[in-house]
Amino acid sequence: MRTHYCGHLNKSLAGQTVELCGWVNRRRDLGGLIFIDMRDREGIVQVVVDPDMADAYAVANQLRNEFCIKLTGVVNARPDSQANKDMATGEVEILAQSLEIINRADVLPLDFNQKNSEEQRLKYRYLDLRRPEMSDRIKLRAKASSFVRRFLDENGFLDIETPVLTKATPEGARDYLVPSRVHKGSFYALPQSPQLFKQLLMMSGFDRYYQIVKCFRDEDLRADRQPEFTQIDIETSFMSAEQVREVTEKMIRDMWLELKGVELGEFPIMPYSEAMRRFGSDKPDLRNPLELVDVADLLKDVEFKVFSGPANDADGRVAALRVPGGASLSRKQIDEYTSFVAIYGAKGLAWMKVNDLTAGMEGIQSPVAKFLNEEIITSIVERTGAQTGDIILFGADKANVVAEAIGALRLKVGKDLELTDTSAWAPLWVIDFPMFEADEEGNVAAMHHPFTSPLNMTPDELKANPSSALSNAYDMVLNGYEVGGGSVRIHDATMQAAVFDLLGIDAQEQQLKFGFLLDALKFGTPPHAGLAFGLDRLVMLLCGTENIRDVIAFPKTTAAACLLTDAPSMANPAALEELAIAVTAAKDKDAE
């Protein structure tokens, strides 16, 4: 039906007759000539309808926004003085010869010229996706996927599919379960990742595997999470952690250069412990210059228990955050930051303004200054590097609370005071994560997943001192987002059993859940390692948006609902009966 896309027309086609199909983006009647901005997925071009073309003119008079139309016309080069520099096709216009309405459009539930609510955009997603901004994002996503396939194909990786209906495995989130009609009372689990299958592929000798794959996690959602997400899954045999990082870093650097024209440069490497100490986060945004500075050693003997308590607690921490120019913050703003850190469990936010560094104690303003002597205050100022006009914010609590609260505050202050360089790109590798972490009840869990190999430890050494064990794992961070993570996998059955033991998975449960993996480890398993990227997050960063839903064609809401199709919905009772499933009424908590 068409010979060209609207957005592909240029001066080289001047004088040629073209056939276009698309939508009316805008119509203007100037009392004689009618101008139509016609749009398809590749862009917009201006169409001119002259009254002399009576049939086309009669149709043009009927047009409204989003009518689907077909046009035949001649490409006309516009004089330089009339060229539209804001349009890719601004050097040409189409002189209409014939015009056909393929389909009319009712009054639109979205206004393309105004900001619509996200609920409206998701409910009428097929209209929202027509907007050039959204169309460009989806096209960039397609280019990113295509780039990944080309790069990995050229580097010897094989695209191999893994099952979607599989067995539940511990990946850190709840599974989506699928009931079996054939095996009544039994369930498949949708994969949180292809973790075990890609390891089995390495055991099968495929050496280098990749897959752009759907993964499913039933977890609380936020701007950069979805219940179903797309992962670039990569696994290798006979490659070290350093070699995996090298090839995947090159993939991302080449992707940014090809799709954004940006040279990311060599990625720095930072141990987890340093990232937590300096930034309170294992995915620090290095565009933000603010850093946490430990001052507990200076405050152990002060009478102010808010400081001295955590300073003398082996699990405590007192950290200072120097904010350049922050002395201008009002008390109201400081109170707002106090409320902000409370979200993360902090009990308060102490502060110290350096109004005049040369004035000694007279130049310091702080509600906690009366609890500190001049020597301590001077030491804090010197250690943080505070200057006249700065403010120092303090976090004092359990180390994990300080990291979360002041780490989040660092990001908020950096944004609020425009200290973060939002025009920059800041990639980073974070390595040497702890092998295990404990929850509030003291239960031990794998920080990544239970198939991650410890770093330079034997099974006996791991069992003897699990709290000091580091994992041979690595995360790629970009502008404060974890865009990829991976590890060297356990390829020894004895080591895998040792890790399961430490996680409280007994021998019977090991066989029940992972017997096939433990058996496979006995038959010449090669050393293997891998990494998985979140494609949605990568594209989100490429597009310059902070909402992952902006780069997914048909996303779910934060309540894991699809407003377009009204999913999830109630199942047909007959289908439930066939599956031997009964739906029970939810308990009324207020009635308990």
Coordinates of C-alpha atoms in Angstrom, one line a residue:
M1 CA 0.0 0.0 0.0
R2 CA 2.9 2.4 0.5
T3 CA 6.1 3.1 -1.3
H4 CA 7.9 5.1 1.4
Y5 CA 7.7 5.9 5.1
C6 CA 6.8 9.5 6.0
G7 CA 10.0 10.0 8.0
H8 CA 12.2 8.8 5.1
L9 CA 11.3 11.5 2.6
N10 CA 14.0 14.0 1.7
K11 CA 15.2 16.3 -1.2
S12 CA 16.7 13.3 -3.1
L13 CA 13.1 12.2 -3.9
A14 CA 12.0 15.6 -5.2
G15 CA 9.6 15.3 -8.2
Q16 CA 8.8 11.6 -7.5
T17 CA 5.3 10.3 -6.8
V18 CA 5.0 8.5 -3.5
E19 CA 2.3 6.6 -1.7
L20 CA 2.1 7.0 2.1
C21 CA 0.0 5.4 4.8
G22 CA -0.3 6.6 8.3
W23 CA -2.3 8.9 10.6
V24 CA -3.3 12.6 10.8
N25 CA -1.0 14.1 13.4
R26 CA -2.5 17.6 12.8
R27 CA -4.7 19.4 10.2
R28 CA -4.6 23.1 9.5
D29 CA -7.1 24.9 7.2
L30 CA -5.7 28.3 6.1
G31 CA -8.8 29.3 4.2
G32 CA -7.5 27.9 0.9
L33 CA -4.8 25.4 1.2
I34 CA -5.1 22.6 3.8
F35 CA -2.0 21.4 5.5
I36 CA -1.8 18.0 7.0
D37 CA 1.0 16.7 9.2
M38 CA 1.0 13.0 8.4
R39 CA 2.7 10.5 10.7
D40 CA 3.9 6.9 10.7
R41 CA 6.4 5.1 12.8
E42 CA 9.3 6.7 11.1
G43 CA 8.3 10.3 11.5
I44 CA 6.1 13.2 10.2
V45 CA 5.9 14.9 6.9
Q46 CA 3.9 17.9 5.8
V47 CA 1.2 17.4 3.1
V48 CA -0.3 20.3 1.1
V49 CA -3.8 19.8 -0.3
D50 CA -4.7 22.4 -3.0
P51 CA -8.4 23.2 -3.8
D52 CA -7.6 22.4 -7.5
M53 CA -7.4 18.8 -6.5
A54 CA -11.1 18.7 -5.8
D55 CA -11.5 15.1 -4.7
A56 CA -8.5 15.1 -2.4
Y57 CA -9.6 18.5 -1.0
A58 CA -13.1 17.2 -0.2
V59 CA -11.5 14.3 1.7
A60 CA -9.0 16.6 3.5
N61 CA -12.0 18.7 4.8
Q62 CA -13.2 15.7 6.7
L63 CA -10.0 14.8 8.4
R64 CA -9.5 14.9 12.2
N65 CA -6.6 13.9 14.3
E66 CA -5.7 10.2 14.3
F67 CA -7.7 9.4 11.1
C68 CA -5.9 6.6 9.4
I69 CA -5.3 7.7 5.8
K70 CA -3.6 6.7 2.5
L71 CA -2.1 9.4 0.3
T72 CA -0.6 9.7 -3.2
G73 CA 1.4 12.8 -3.9
V74 CA 4.5 14.4 -5.4
V75 CA 7.6 15.2 -3.3
N76 CA 8.3 18.9 -3.5
A77 CA 11.5 20.5 -2.3
R78 CA 10.7 23.5 -0.1
P79 CA 12.7 26.8 -0.6
D80 CA 15.4 27.2 2.0
S81 CA 13.5 30.1 3.5
Q82 CA 10.5 27.9 4.1
A83 CA 12.3 24.7 5.3
N84 CA 11.3 23.5 8.8
K85 CA 14.6 22.9 10.7
D86 CA 12.7 21.3 13.5
M87 CA 11.5 18.4 11.3
A88 CA 13.7 15.6 9.9
T89 CA 11.6 16.0 6.7
G90 CA 11.4 19.7 6.9
E91 CA 13.1 20.3 3.5
V92 CA 10.3 18.7 1.6
E93 CA 6.5 18.7 1.5
I94 CA 4.0 16.4 -0.4
L95 CA 1.6 17.9 -2.9
A96 CA -1.5 15.7 -2.6
Q97 CA -2.9 14.1 -5.7
S98 CA -5.3 11.6 -4.1
L99 CA -6.4 11.1 -0.5
E100 CA -8.3 8.1 1.1
I101 CA -9.7 7.7 4.6
I102 CA -8.9 4.1 5.6
N103 CA -10.5 4.5 9.0
R104 CA -12.0 7.3 11.0
A105 CA -11.2 8.0 14.7
D106 CA -13.7 8.7 17.5
V107 CA -13.0 11.5 19.9
L108 CA -9.7 10.6 21.5
P109 CA -9.4 9.6 25.2
L110 CA -5.8 10.9 25.1
D111 CA -4.7 14.4 24.2
F112 CA -1.4 14.2 22.5
N113 CA -0.7 17.9 23.1
Q114 CA -1.1 17.7 26.9
K115 CA 0.2 15.6 29.7
N116 CA -2.0 12.6 30.3
S117 CA -2.1 10.6 33.5
E118 CA -0.2 7.3 33.5
E119 CA -3.5 5.4 34.1
Q120 CA -4.9 6.9 30.9
R121 CA -1.8 6.1 28.9
L122 CA -1.7 2.5 30.1
K123 CA -5.5 2.0 29.5
Y124 CA -5.2 3.3 25.9
R125 CA -1.7 2.1 25.4
Y126 CA -2.2 1.5 21.6
L127 CA -2.9 5.2 21.3
D128 CA -0.1 6.2 23.6
L129 CA 2.4 4.2 21.5
R130 CA 1.5 6.3 18.5
R131 CA 3.2 9.3 20.1
P132 CA 6.6 9.9 18.5
E133 CA 8.2 10.0 21.9
M134 CA 6.9 6.5 22.7
S135 CA 7.4 5.2 19.2
D136 CA 11.1 6.3 19.4
R137 CA 11.6 4.4 22.7
I138 CA 10.2 1.2 21.4
K139 CA 12.3 1.5 18.2
L140 CA 15.4 2.1 20.3
R141 CA 14.6 -1.0 22.3
A142 CA 14.4 -3.0 19.1
K143 CA 17.8 -1.6 18.0
A144 CA 19.3 -2.5 21.4
S145 CA 18.0 -6.1 21.1
S146 CA 19.3 -6.3 17.6
F147 CA 22.7 -5.0 18.7
V148 CA 23.0 -7.5 21.5
R149 CA 22.2 -10.4 19.1
R150 CA 24.8 -9.2 16.6
F151 CA 27.5 -8.7 19.2
L152 CA 27.0 -12.0 20.9
D153 CA 26.7 -13.9 17.6
E154 CA 29.9 -12.4 16.4
N155 CA 31.7 -13.4 19.6
G156 CA 30.8 -17.1 19.4
F157 CA 27.7 -17.2 21.6
L158 CA 24.8 -19.5 20.8
D159 CA 21.2 -18.4 21.2
I160 CA 19.5 -21.3 23.0
E161 CA 16.0 -21.3 24.5
T162 CA 15.2 -22.6 28.0
P163 CA 11.8 -23.8 29.4
V164 CA 9.2 -21.4 30.7
L165 CA 7.2 -24.0 32.5
T166 CA 9.7 -25.3 35.1
K167 CA 10.3 -26.0 38.7
A168 CA 10.5 -23.5 41.5
T169 CA 14.0 -22.6 42.7
P170 CA 15.1 -20.1 45.3
E171 CA 16.0 -16.9 43.4
G172 CA 15.1 -14.3 46.1
A173 CA 11.5 -13.6 45.2
R174 CA 8.1 -15.3 45.1
D175 CA 7.3 -17.5 42.0
Y176 CA 4.4 -17.2 39.7
L177 CA 2.8 -20.6 39.8
V178 CA 1.0 -22.4 36.9
P179 CA -1.3 -25.3 37.8
S180 CA -1.0 -28.5 35.9
R181 CA -4.2 -30.0 34.4
V182 CA -2.5 -33.3 33.8
H183 CA -0.9 -33.6 37.2
K184 CA -3.6 -32.3 39.4
G185 CA -2.4 -30.6 42.6
S186 CA 1.0 -30.0 41.1
F187 CA 2.4 -26.7 39.8
Y188 CA 4.9 -25.4 37.4
A189 CA 6.8 -22.2 38.3
L190 CA 7.5 -19.4 35.8
P191 CA 11.3 -18.9 35.8
Q192 CA 12.7 -16.0 37.8
S193 CA 15.8 -16.5 35.6
P194 CA 17.1 -19.4 33.5
Q195 CA 19.8 -19.9 36.1
L196 CA 19.9 -23.7 36.4
F197 CA 19.2 -24.4 32.8
K198 CA 22.1 -22.2 31.6
Q199 CA 24.4 -24.0 34.0
L200 CA 23.2 -27.3 32.6
L201 CA 23.9 -26.0 29.1
M202 CA 27.5 -25.4 30.2
M203 CA 27.6 -28.9 31.5
S204 CA 26.3 -30.0 28.1
G205 CA 29.4 -28.4 26.5
F206 CA 27.8 -25.5 24.7
D207 CA 30.6 -23.2 26.0
R208 CA 29.0 -19.8 25.2
Y209 CA 25.2 -19.3 25.6
Y210 CA 22.9 -16.3 25.4
Q211 CA 19.2 -15.7 25.4
I212 CA 17.0 -12.6 25.4
V213 CA 14.5 -14.1 27.8
K214 CA 11.3 -13.3 29.7
C215 CA 11.7 -13.7 33.5
F216 CA 8.9 -13.5 36.2
R217 CA 9.1 -12.4 39.8
D218 CA 6.1 -11.9 42.1
E219 CA 7.6 -9.0 44.1
D220 CA 6.7 -5.5 45.1
L221 CA 7.1 -3.2 42.2
R222 CA 8.6 0.2 41.6
A223 CA 9.6 2.5 38.8
D224 CA 12.4 0.2 37.6
R225 CA 10.7 -3.2 38.2
Q226 CA 8.0 -5.2 36.5
P227 CA 6.5 -8.6 37.3
E228 CA 7.6 -9.8 33.9
F229 CA 10.9 -8.4 32.6
T230 CA 13.4 -9.1 29.9
Q231 CA 16.9 -10.3 30.6
I232 CA 19.9 -10.6 28.4
D233 CA 21.2 -13.9 29.8
I234 CA 24.8 -14.8 29.2
E235 CA 26.8 -17.9 30.4
T236 CA 30.3 -19.1 29.5
S237 CA 32.6 -22.0 30.2
F238 CA 36.3 -21.8 30.8
M239 CA 36.3 -18.1 31.3
S240 CA 37.3 -16.2 34.5
A241 CA 35.3 -13.5 36.1
E242 CA 37.7 -10.9 34.6
Q243 CA 37.2 -12.3 31.1
V244 CA 33.4 -12.3 31.5
R245 CA 33.5 -8.7 32.7
E246 CA 35.8 -7.8 29.8
V247 CA 33.5 -9.1 27.0
T248 CA 30.3 -7.8 28.6
E249 CA 31.8 -4.4 29.3
K250 CA 32.8 -4.2 25.6
M251 CA 29.2 -5.1 24.7
I252 CA 27.8 -2.2 26.7
R253 CA 30.5 0.2 25.6
D254 CA 29.9 -0.6 22.0
M255 CA 26.1 -0.4 22.4
W256 CA 26.3 3.1 23.9
L257 CA 28.7 4.2 21.1
E258 CA 26.5 2.8 18.4
L259 CA 23.1 3.8 19.8
K260 CA 23.9 7.0 21.7
G261 CA 27.2 8.2 20.2
V262 CA 28.7 8.1 23.7
E263 CA 32.1 6.7 24.7
L264 CA 31.7 5.4 28.2
G265 CA 35.4 4.7 28.6
E266 CA 36.9 2.0 30.8
F267 CA 34.8 1.0 33.7
P268 CA 36.3 1.4 37.1
I269 CA 36.2 -1.5 39.6
M270 CA 35.2 -1.0 43.3
P271 CA 34.8 -3.6 46.1
Y272 CA 31.4 -3.8 47.7
S273 CA 32.9 -2.8 51.1
E274 CA 34.2 0.5 49.6
A275 CA 30.9 1.2 47.8
M276 CA 29.0 0.8 51.0
R277 CA 31.5 2.8 53.1
R278 CA 31.7 5.7 50.7
F279 CA 28.2 5.8 49.2
G280 CA 25.9 3.7 51.4
S281 CA 24.9 1.7 48.3
D282 CA 26.1 -1.3 46.3
K283 CA 25.0 0.6 43.2
P284 CA 26.4 4.1 43.7
D285 CA 25.6 6.9 41.3
L286 CA 29.1 8.3 40.7
R287 CA 27.7 11.4 39.0
N288 CA 26.9 12.6 42.5
P289 CA 30.1 14.0 44.3
L290 CA 28.8 13.5 47.8
E291 CA 30.4 10.8 50.0
L292 CA 29.8 9.3 53.4
V293 CA 32.7 9.8 55.9
D294 CA 33.0 7.7 59.0
V295 CA 33.4 9.7 62.2
A296 CA 32.5 7.1 64.9
D297 CA 36.1 7.0 66.3
L298 CA 35.8 10.7 67.1
L299 CA 32.5 10.3 69.0
K300 CA 33.0 7.3 71.2
D301 CA 33.5 9.2 74.4
V302 CA 30.9 12.0 74.0
E303 CA 27.9 12.2 76.4
F304 CA 25.5 12.5 73.5
K305 CA 24.2 8.9 73.4
V306 CA 22.7 9.3 69.9
F307 CA 26.4 9.4 68.7
S308 CA 28.3 7.5 71.3
G309 CA 25.8 4.5 71.3
P310 CA 26.3 3.5 67.7
A311 CA 30.0 4.6 67.8
N312 CA 30.6 1.9 70.5
D313 CA 28.4 -0.7 68.9
A314 CA 30.2 -3.3 66.8
D315 CA 27.2 -3.3 64.4
G316 CA 26.8 0.5 64.6
R317 CA 28.0 3.3 62.4
V318 CA 28.2 7.1 62.6
A319 CA 28.6 8.7 59.2
A320 CA 28.9 12.3 58.1
L321 CA 27.7 13.7 54.7
R322 CA 29.2 17.0 53.8
V323 CA 26.9 19.0 51.4
P324 CA 28.7 21.9 49.6
G325 CA 26.6 25.1 49.9
G326 CA 24.2 23.3 52.2
A327 CA 24.4 26.0 54.9
S328 CA 21.7 27.8 53.0
L329 CA 19.2 25.1 53.8
S330 CA 16.3 26.3 55.9
R331 CA 15.1 24.6 59.0
K332 CA 12.0 23.5 57.1
Q333 CA 14.1 21.9 54.4
I334 CA 16.2 20.1 57.1
D335 CA 13.0 18.9 58.8
E336 CA 11.9 17.5 55.4
Y337 CA 15.1 15.6 55.1
T338 CA 14.7 14.3 58.6
S339 CA 11.3 12.9 57.6
F340 CA 12.8 11.5 54.5
V341 CA 15.5 9.4 56.3
A342 CA 12.8 8.2 58.7
I343 CA 11.4 6.2 55.8
Y344 CA 14.5 4.1 56.0
G345 CA 14.4 3.5 59.7
A346 CA 16.6 6.5 60.9
K347 CA 15.5 7.9 64.2
G348 CA 16.7 11.5 63.3
L349 CA 19.1 13.6 61.4
A350 CA 21.7 15.6 63.2
W351 CA 23.3 18.5 61.3
M352 CA 26.0 21.1 61.6
K353 CA 26.3 24.3 59.5
V354 CA 29.7 25.8 58.8
N355 CA 28.7 29.4 58.5
D356 CA 32.3 30.7 58.8
L357 CA 35.2 28.4 58.9
T358 CA 37.6 31.2 60.1
A359 CA 35.4 32.1 63.1
G360 CA 36.1 28.9 64.9
M361 CA 33.3 27.7 67.2
E362 CA 31.4 31.0 66.6
G363 CA 31.1 30.0 62.9
I364 CA 29.5 26.7 63.7
Q365 CA 25.7 26.4 64.0
S366 CA 24.3 23.0 65.2
P367 CA 21.8 21.7 67.8
V368 CA 24.3 19.1 68.8
A369 CA 27.4 21.4 69.1
K370 CA 26.8 21.7 72.8
F371 CA 27.5 18.0 73.2
L372 CA 30.8 18.2 71.3
N373 CA 34.0 20.0 72.2
E374 CA 36.0 22.2 69.9
E375 CA 38.6 19.6 69.2
I376 CA 35.9 17.1 68.0
I377 CA 34.1 19.6 65.9
T378 CA 37.4 20.7 64.3
S379 CA 38.3 17.1 63.6
I380 CA 34.9 16.4 62.0
V381 CA 35.2 19.6 59.8
E382 CA 38.7 18.6 58.7
R383 CA 37.9 15.0 58.0
T384 CA 34.8 15.9 55.9
G385 CA 36.6 18.7 54.1
A386 CA 33.8 21.1 55.0
Q387 CA 34.2 24.7 54.0
T388 CA 32.4 27.9 54.8
G389 CA 28.8 27.7 53.5
D390 CA 28.6 23.9 53.8
I391 CA 26.4 21.7 56.0
I392 CA 27.3 18.3 57.5
L393 CA 24.5 15.8 58.0
F394 CA 24.9 12.9 60.3
G395 CA 23.6 9.3 60.4
A396 CA 24.0 7.4 63.6
D397 CA 22.4 3.9 64.0
K398 CA 23.0 0.3 63.0
A399 CA 25.3 0.2 60.0
N400 CA 22.7 -1.0 57.6
V401 CA 20.2 1.7 58.7
V402 CA 22.9 4.4 58.2
A403 CA 23.8 3.0 54.8
E404 CA 20.2 2.9 53.6
A405 CA 19.1 6.2 55.1
I406 CA 22.1 8.4 54.4
G407 CA 22.8 6.6 51.1
A408 CA 19.3 7.6 50.0
L409 CA 19.7 11.1 51.4
R410 CA 22.9 11.5 49.4
L411 CA 20.9 10.9 46.2
K412 CA 18.1 13.2 47.2
V413 CA 20.3 16.1 48.2
G414 CA 22.4 15.7 45.1
K415 CA 19.3 16.0 43.0
D416 CA 17.6 18.7 45.0
L417 CA 20.7 21.0 45.1
E418 CA 21.6 20.1 41.5
L419 CA 25.0 18.7 42.6
T420 CA 24.6 15.5 40.5
D421 CA 25.8 15.9 36.9
T422 CA 22.8 14.5 35.0
S423 CA 24.5 15.0 31.7
A424 CA 27.3 12.6 32.5
W425 CA 27.6 8.8 32.3
A426 CA 29.1 7.0 35.2
P427 CA 29.7 3.2 34.8
L428 CA 31.1 1.0 37.5
W429 CA 31.9 -2.6 38.4
V430 CA 31.1 -3.6 42.0
I431 CA 32.9 -6.8 43.0
D432 CA 33.7 -8.9 46.1
F433 CA 30.3 -9.1 47.6
P434 CA 29.7 -11.0 50.9
M435 CA 28.8 -14.5 50.2
F436 CA 26.0 -14.5 52.7
E437 CA 23.7 -12.0 54.5
A438 CA 21.5 -12.4 57.5
D439 CA 17.9 -11.2 57.9
E440 CA 16.5 -9.7 61.0
E441 CA 15.7 -13.1 62.5
G442 CA 19.3 -14.1 61.9
N443 CA 18.6 -16.5 59.1
V444 CA 21.4 -16.8 56.6
A445 CA 20.7 -16.2 52.9
A446 CA 22.8 -16.0 49.8
M447 CA 23.5 -12.4 48.8
H448 CA 23.2 -13.3 45.1
H449 CA 21.9 -16.9 44.7
P450 CA 23.0 -20.2 46.1
F451 CA 24.9 -21.3 43.0
T452 CA 27.5 -18.5 43.3
S453 CA 31.0 -19.6 44.0
P454 CA 33.0 -18.3 47.0
L455 CA 36.2 -16.4 46.3
N456 CA 39.3 -18.4 46.9
M457 CA 37.9 -20.8 49.5
T458 CA 37.7 -24.5 49.9
P459 CA 34.4 -26.1 51.1
D460 CA 36.0 -26.7 54.6
E461 CA 37.3 -23.1 54.8
L462 CA 33.8 -21.9 53.9
K463 CA 32.1 -24.0 56.5
A464 CA 34.6 -22.9 59.1
N465 CA 34.2 -19.1 58.5
P466 CA 31.1 -18.3 56.4
S467 CA 30.7 -14.8 57.7
S468 CA 34.0 -13.7 56.2
A469 CA 33.4 -15.4 52.8
L470 CA 33.3 -13.2 49.7
S471 CA 31.6 -14.3 46.6
N472 CA 33.2 -14.4 43.2
A473 CA 30.4 -12.1 42.0
Y474 CA 30.2 -8.8 40.1
D475 CA 27.5 -6.2 39.3
M476 CA 27.6 -3.6 36.5
V477 CA 26.3 -0.3 37.7
L478 CA 25.4 2.7 35.5
N479 CA 24.3 6.1 36.8
G480 CA 23.1 4.5 40.1
Y481 CA 21.2 1.6 38.5
E482 CA 22.3 -2.0 38.7
V483 CA 22.0 -2.9 35.0
G484 CA 23.6 -6.4 35.2
G485 CA 24.9 -8.9 37.6
G486 CA 26.6 -12.2 37.6
S487 CA 29.1 -14.5 39.1
V488 CA 31.4 -17.5 38.8
R489 CA 29.2 -20.5 39.4
I490 CA 29.9 -23.5 41.7
H491 CA 31.0 -26.4 39.5
D492 CA 31.9 -28.8 42.3
A493 CA 29.3 -31.0 44.0
T494 CA 31.0 -30.8 47.4
M495 CA 31.1 -27.0 47.3
Q496 CA 27.5 -26.8 46.2
A497 CA 26.4 -29.1 49.1
A498 CA 28.5 -27.0 51.5
V499 CA 26.7 -23.9 50.5
F500 CA 23.3 -25.6 50.7
D501 CA 24.2 -26.8 54.2
L502 CA 25.1 -23.2 55.3
L503 CA 21.8 -22.0 53.9
G504 CA 19.9 -24.5 56.0
I505 CA 18.9 -26.7 53.1
D506 CA 19.3 -30.3 54.4
A507 CA 20.3 -33.3 52.3
Q508 CA 16.8 -34.4 51.7
E509 CA 15.6 -31.0 50.6
Q510 CA 18.7 -30.7 48.4
Q511 CA 17.8 -33.9 46.5
L512 CA 14.1 -32.9 46.3
K513 CA 14.8 -29.4 44.9
F514 CA 18.2 -29.7 43.2
G515 CA 18.9 -33.4 42.8
F516 CA 19.2 -33.0 39.0
L517 CA 21.8 -30.3 39.4
L518 CA 23.8 -32.2 42.1
D519 CA 23.8 -35.2 39.8
A520 CA 24.9 -33.2 36.8
L521 CA 27.8 -31.8 38.8
K522 CA 29.2 -35.3 39.1
F523 CA 29.8 -35.7 35.4
G524 CA 32.8 -33.6 34.3
T525 CA 31.3 -30.1 34.9
P526 CA 33.5 -27.4 33.5
P527 CA 34.2 -24.2 35.4
H528 CA 31.6 -21.6 34.2
A529 CA 30.5 -18.1 34.9
G530 CA 27.9 -15.7 33.5
L531 CA 26.1 -12.4 33.8
A532 CA 22.6 -11.2 33.1
F533 CA 21.5 -7.7 32.1
G534 CA 18.2 -6.2 32.6
L535 CA 17.3 -5.2 29.0
D536 CA 14.4 -2.9 30.3
R537 CA 16.8 -0.9 32.5
L538 CA 19.4 -0.6 29.8
V539 CA 16.8 0.8 27.4
M540 CA 15.4 3.0 30.1
L541 CA 18.8 4.6 30.5
L542 CA 19.4 4.8 26.7
C543 CA 16.0 6.7 26.4
G544 CA 16.8 9.1 29.3
T545 CA 13.6 8.2 31.3
E546 CA 13.4 7.1 34.9
N547 CA 10.3 4.8 34.5
I548 CA 10.8 1.3 33.2
R549 CA 7.2 1.3 32.0
D550 CA 8.1 3.9 29.3
V551 CA 10.2 1.4 27.4
I552 CA 7.9 -1.7 27.6
A553 CA 5.1 -1.9 25.0
F554 CA 2.5 -3.2 27.3
P555 CA 3.6 -2.9 30.9
K556 CA 1.9 -3.6 34.2
T557 CA 1.1 -1.0 36.9
T558 CA 2.8 -1.0 40.3
A559 CA -0.1 -3.2 41.4
A560 CA 0.9 -5.8 38.7
A561 CA -2.3 -5.1 36.8
C562 CA -2.8 -4.5 33.0
L563 CA -5.2 -1.6 32.6
L564 CA -5.5 -2.3 28.9
T565 CA -6.8 -5.9 29.2
D566 CA -8.0 -5.9 32.8
A567 CA -5.6 -8.6 33.8
P568 CA -5.5 -10.4 36.1
S569 CA -9.1 -11.5 36.1
M570 CA -11.3 -14.2 37.6
A571 CA -10.9 -17.6 36.0
N572 CA -13.8 -19.6 34.5
P573 CA -15.2 -21.9 37.2
A574 CA -15.2 -24.8 34.8
A575 CA -11.5 -24.3 34.1
L576 CA -10.7 -24.2 37.8
E577 CA -12.7 -27.4 38.4
E578 CA -10.7 -29.1 35.7
L579 CA -7.5 -28.0 37.4
A580 CA -8.9 -29.2 40.8
I581 CA -8.5 -25.7 42.2
A582 CA -11.0 -24.0 44.5
V583 CA -10.9 -20.2 45.1
T584 CA -11.5 -19.2 48.7
A585 CA -12.6 -15.8 50.0
A586 CA -9.9 -13.6 51.3
K587 CA -9.9 -13.2 55.1
D588 CA -11.3 -10.0 56.4
K589 CA -8.4 -8.7 58.7
D590 CA -10.7 -6.2 60.4
A591 CA -13.0 -9.0 61.4
E592 CA -10.2 -11.0 63.1

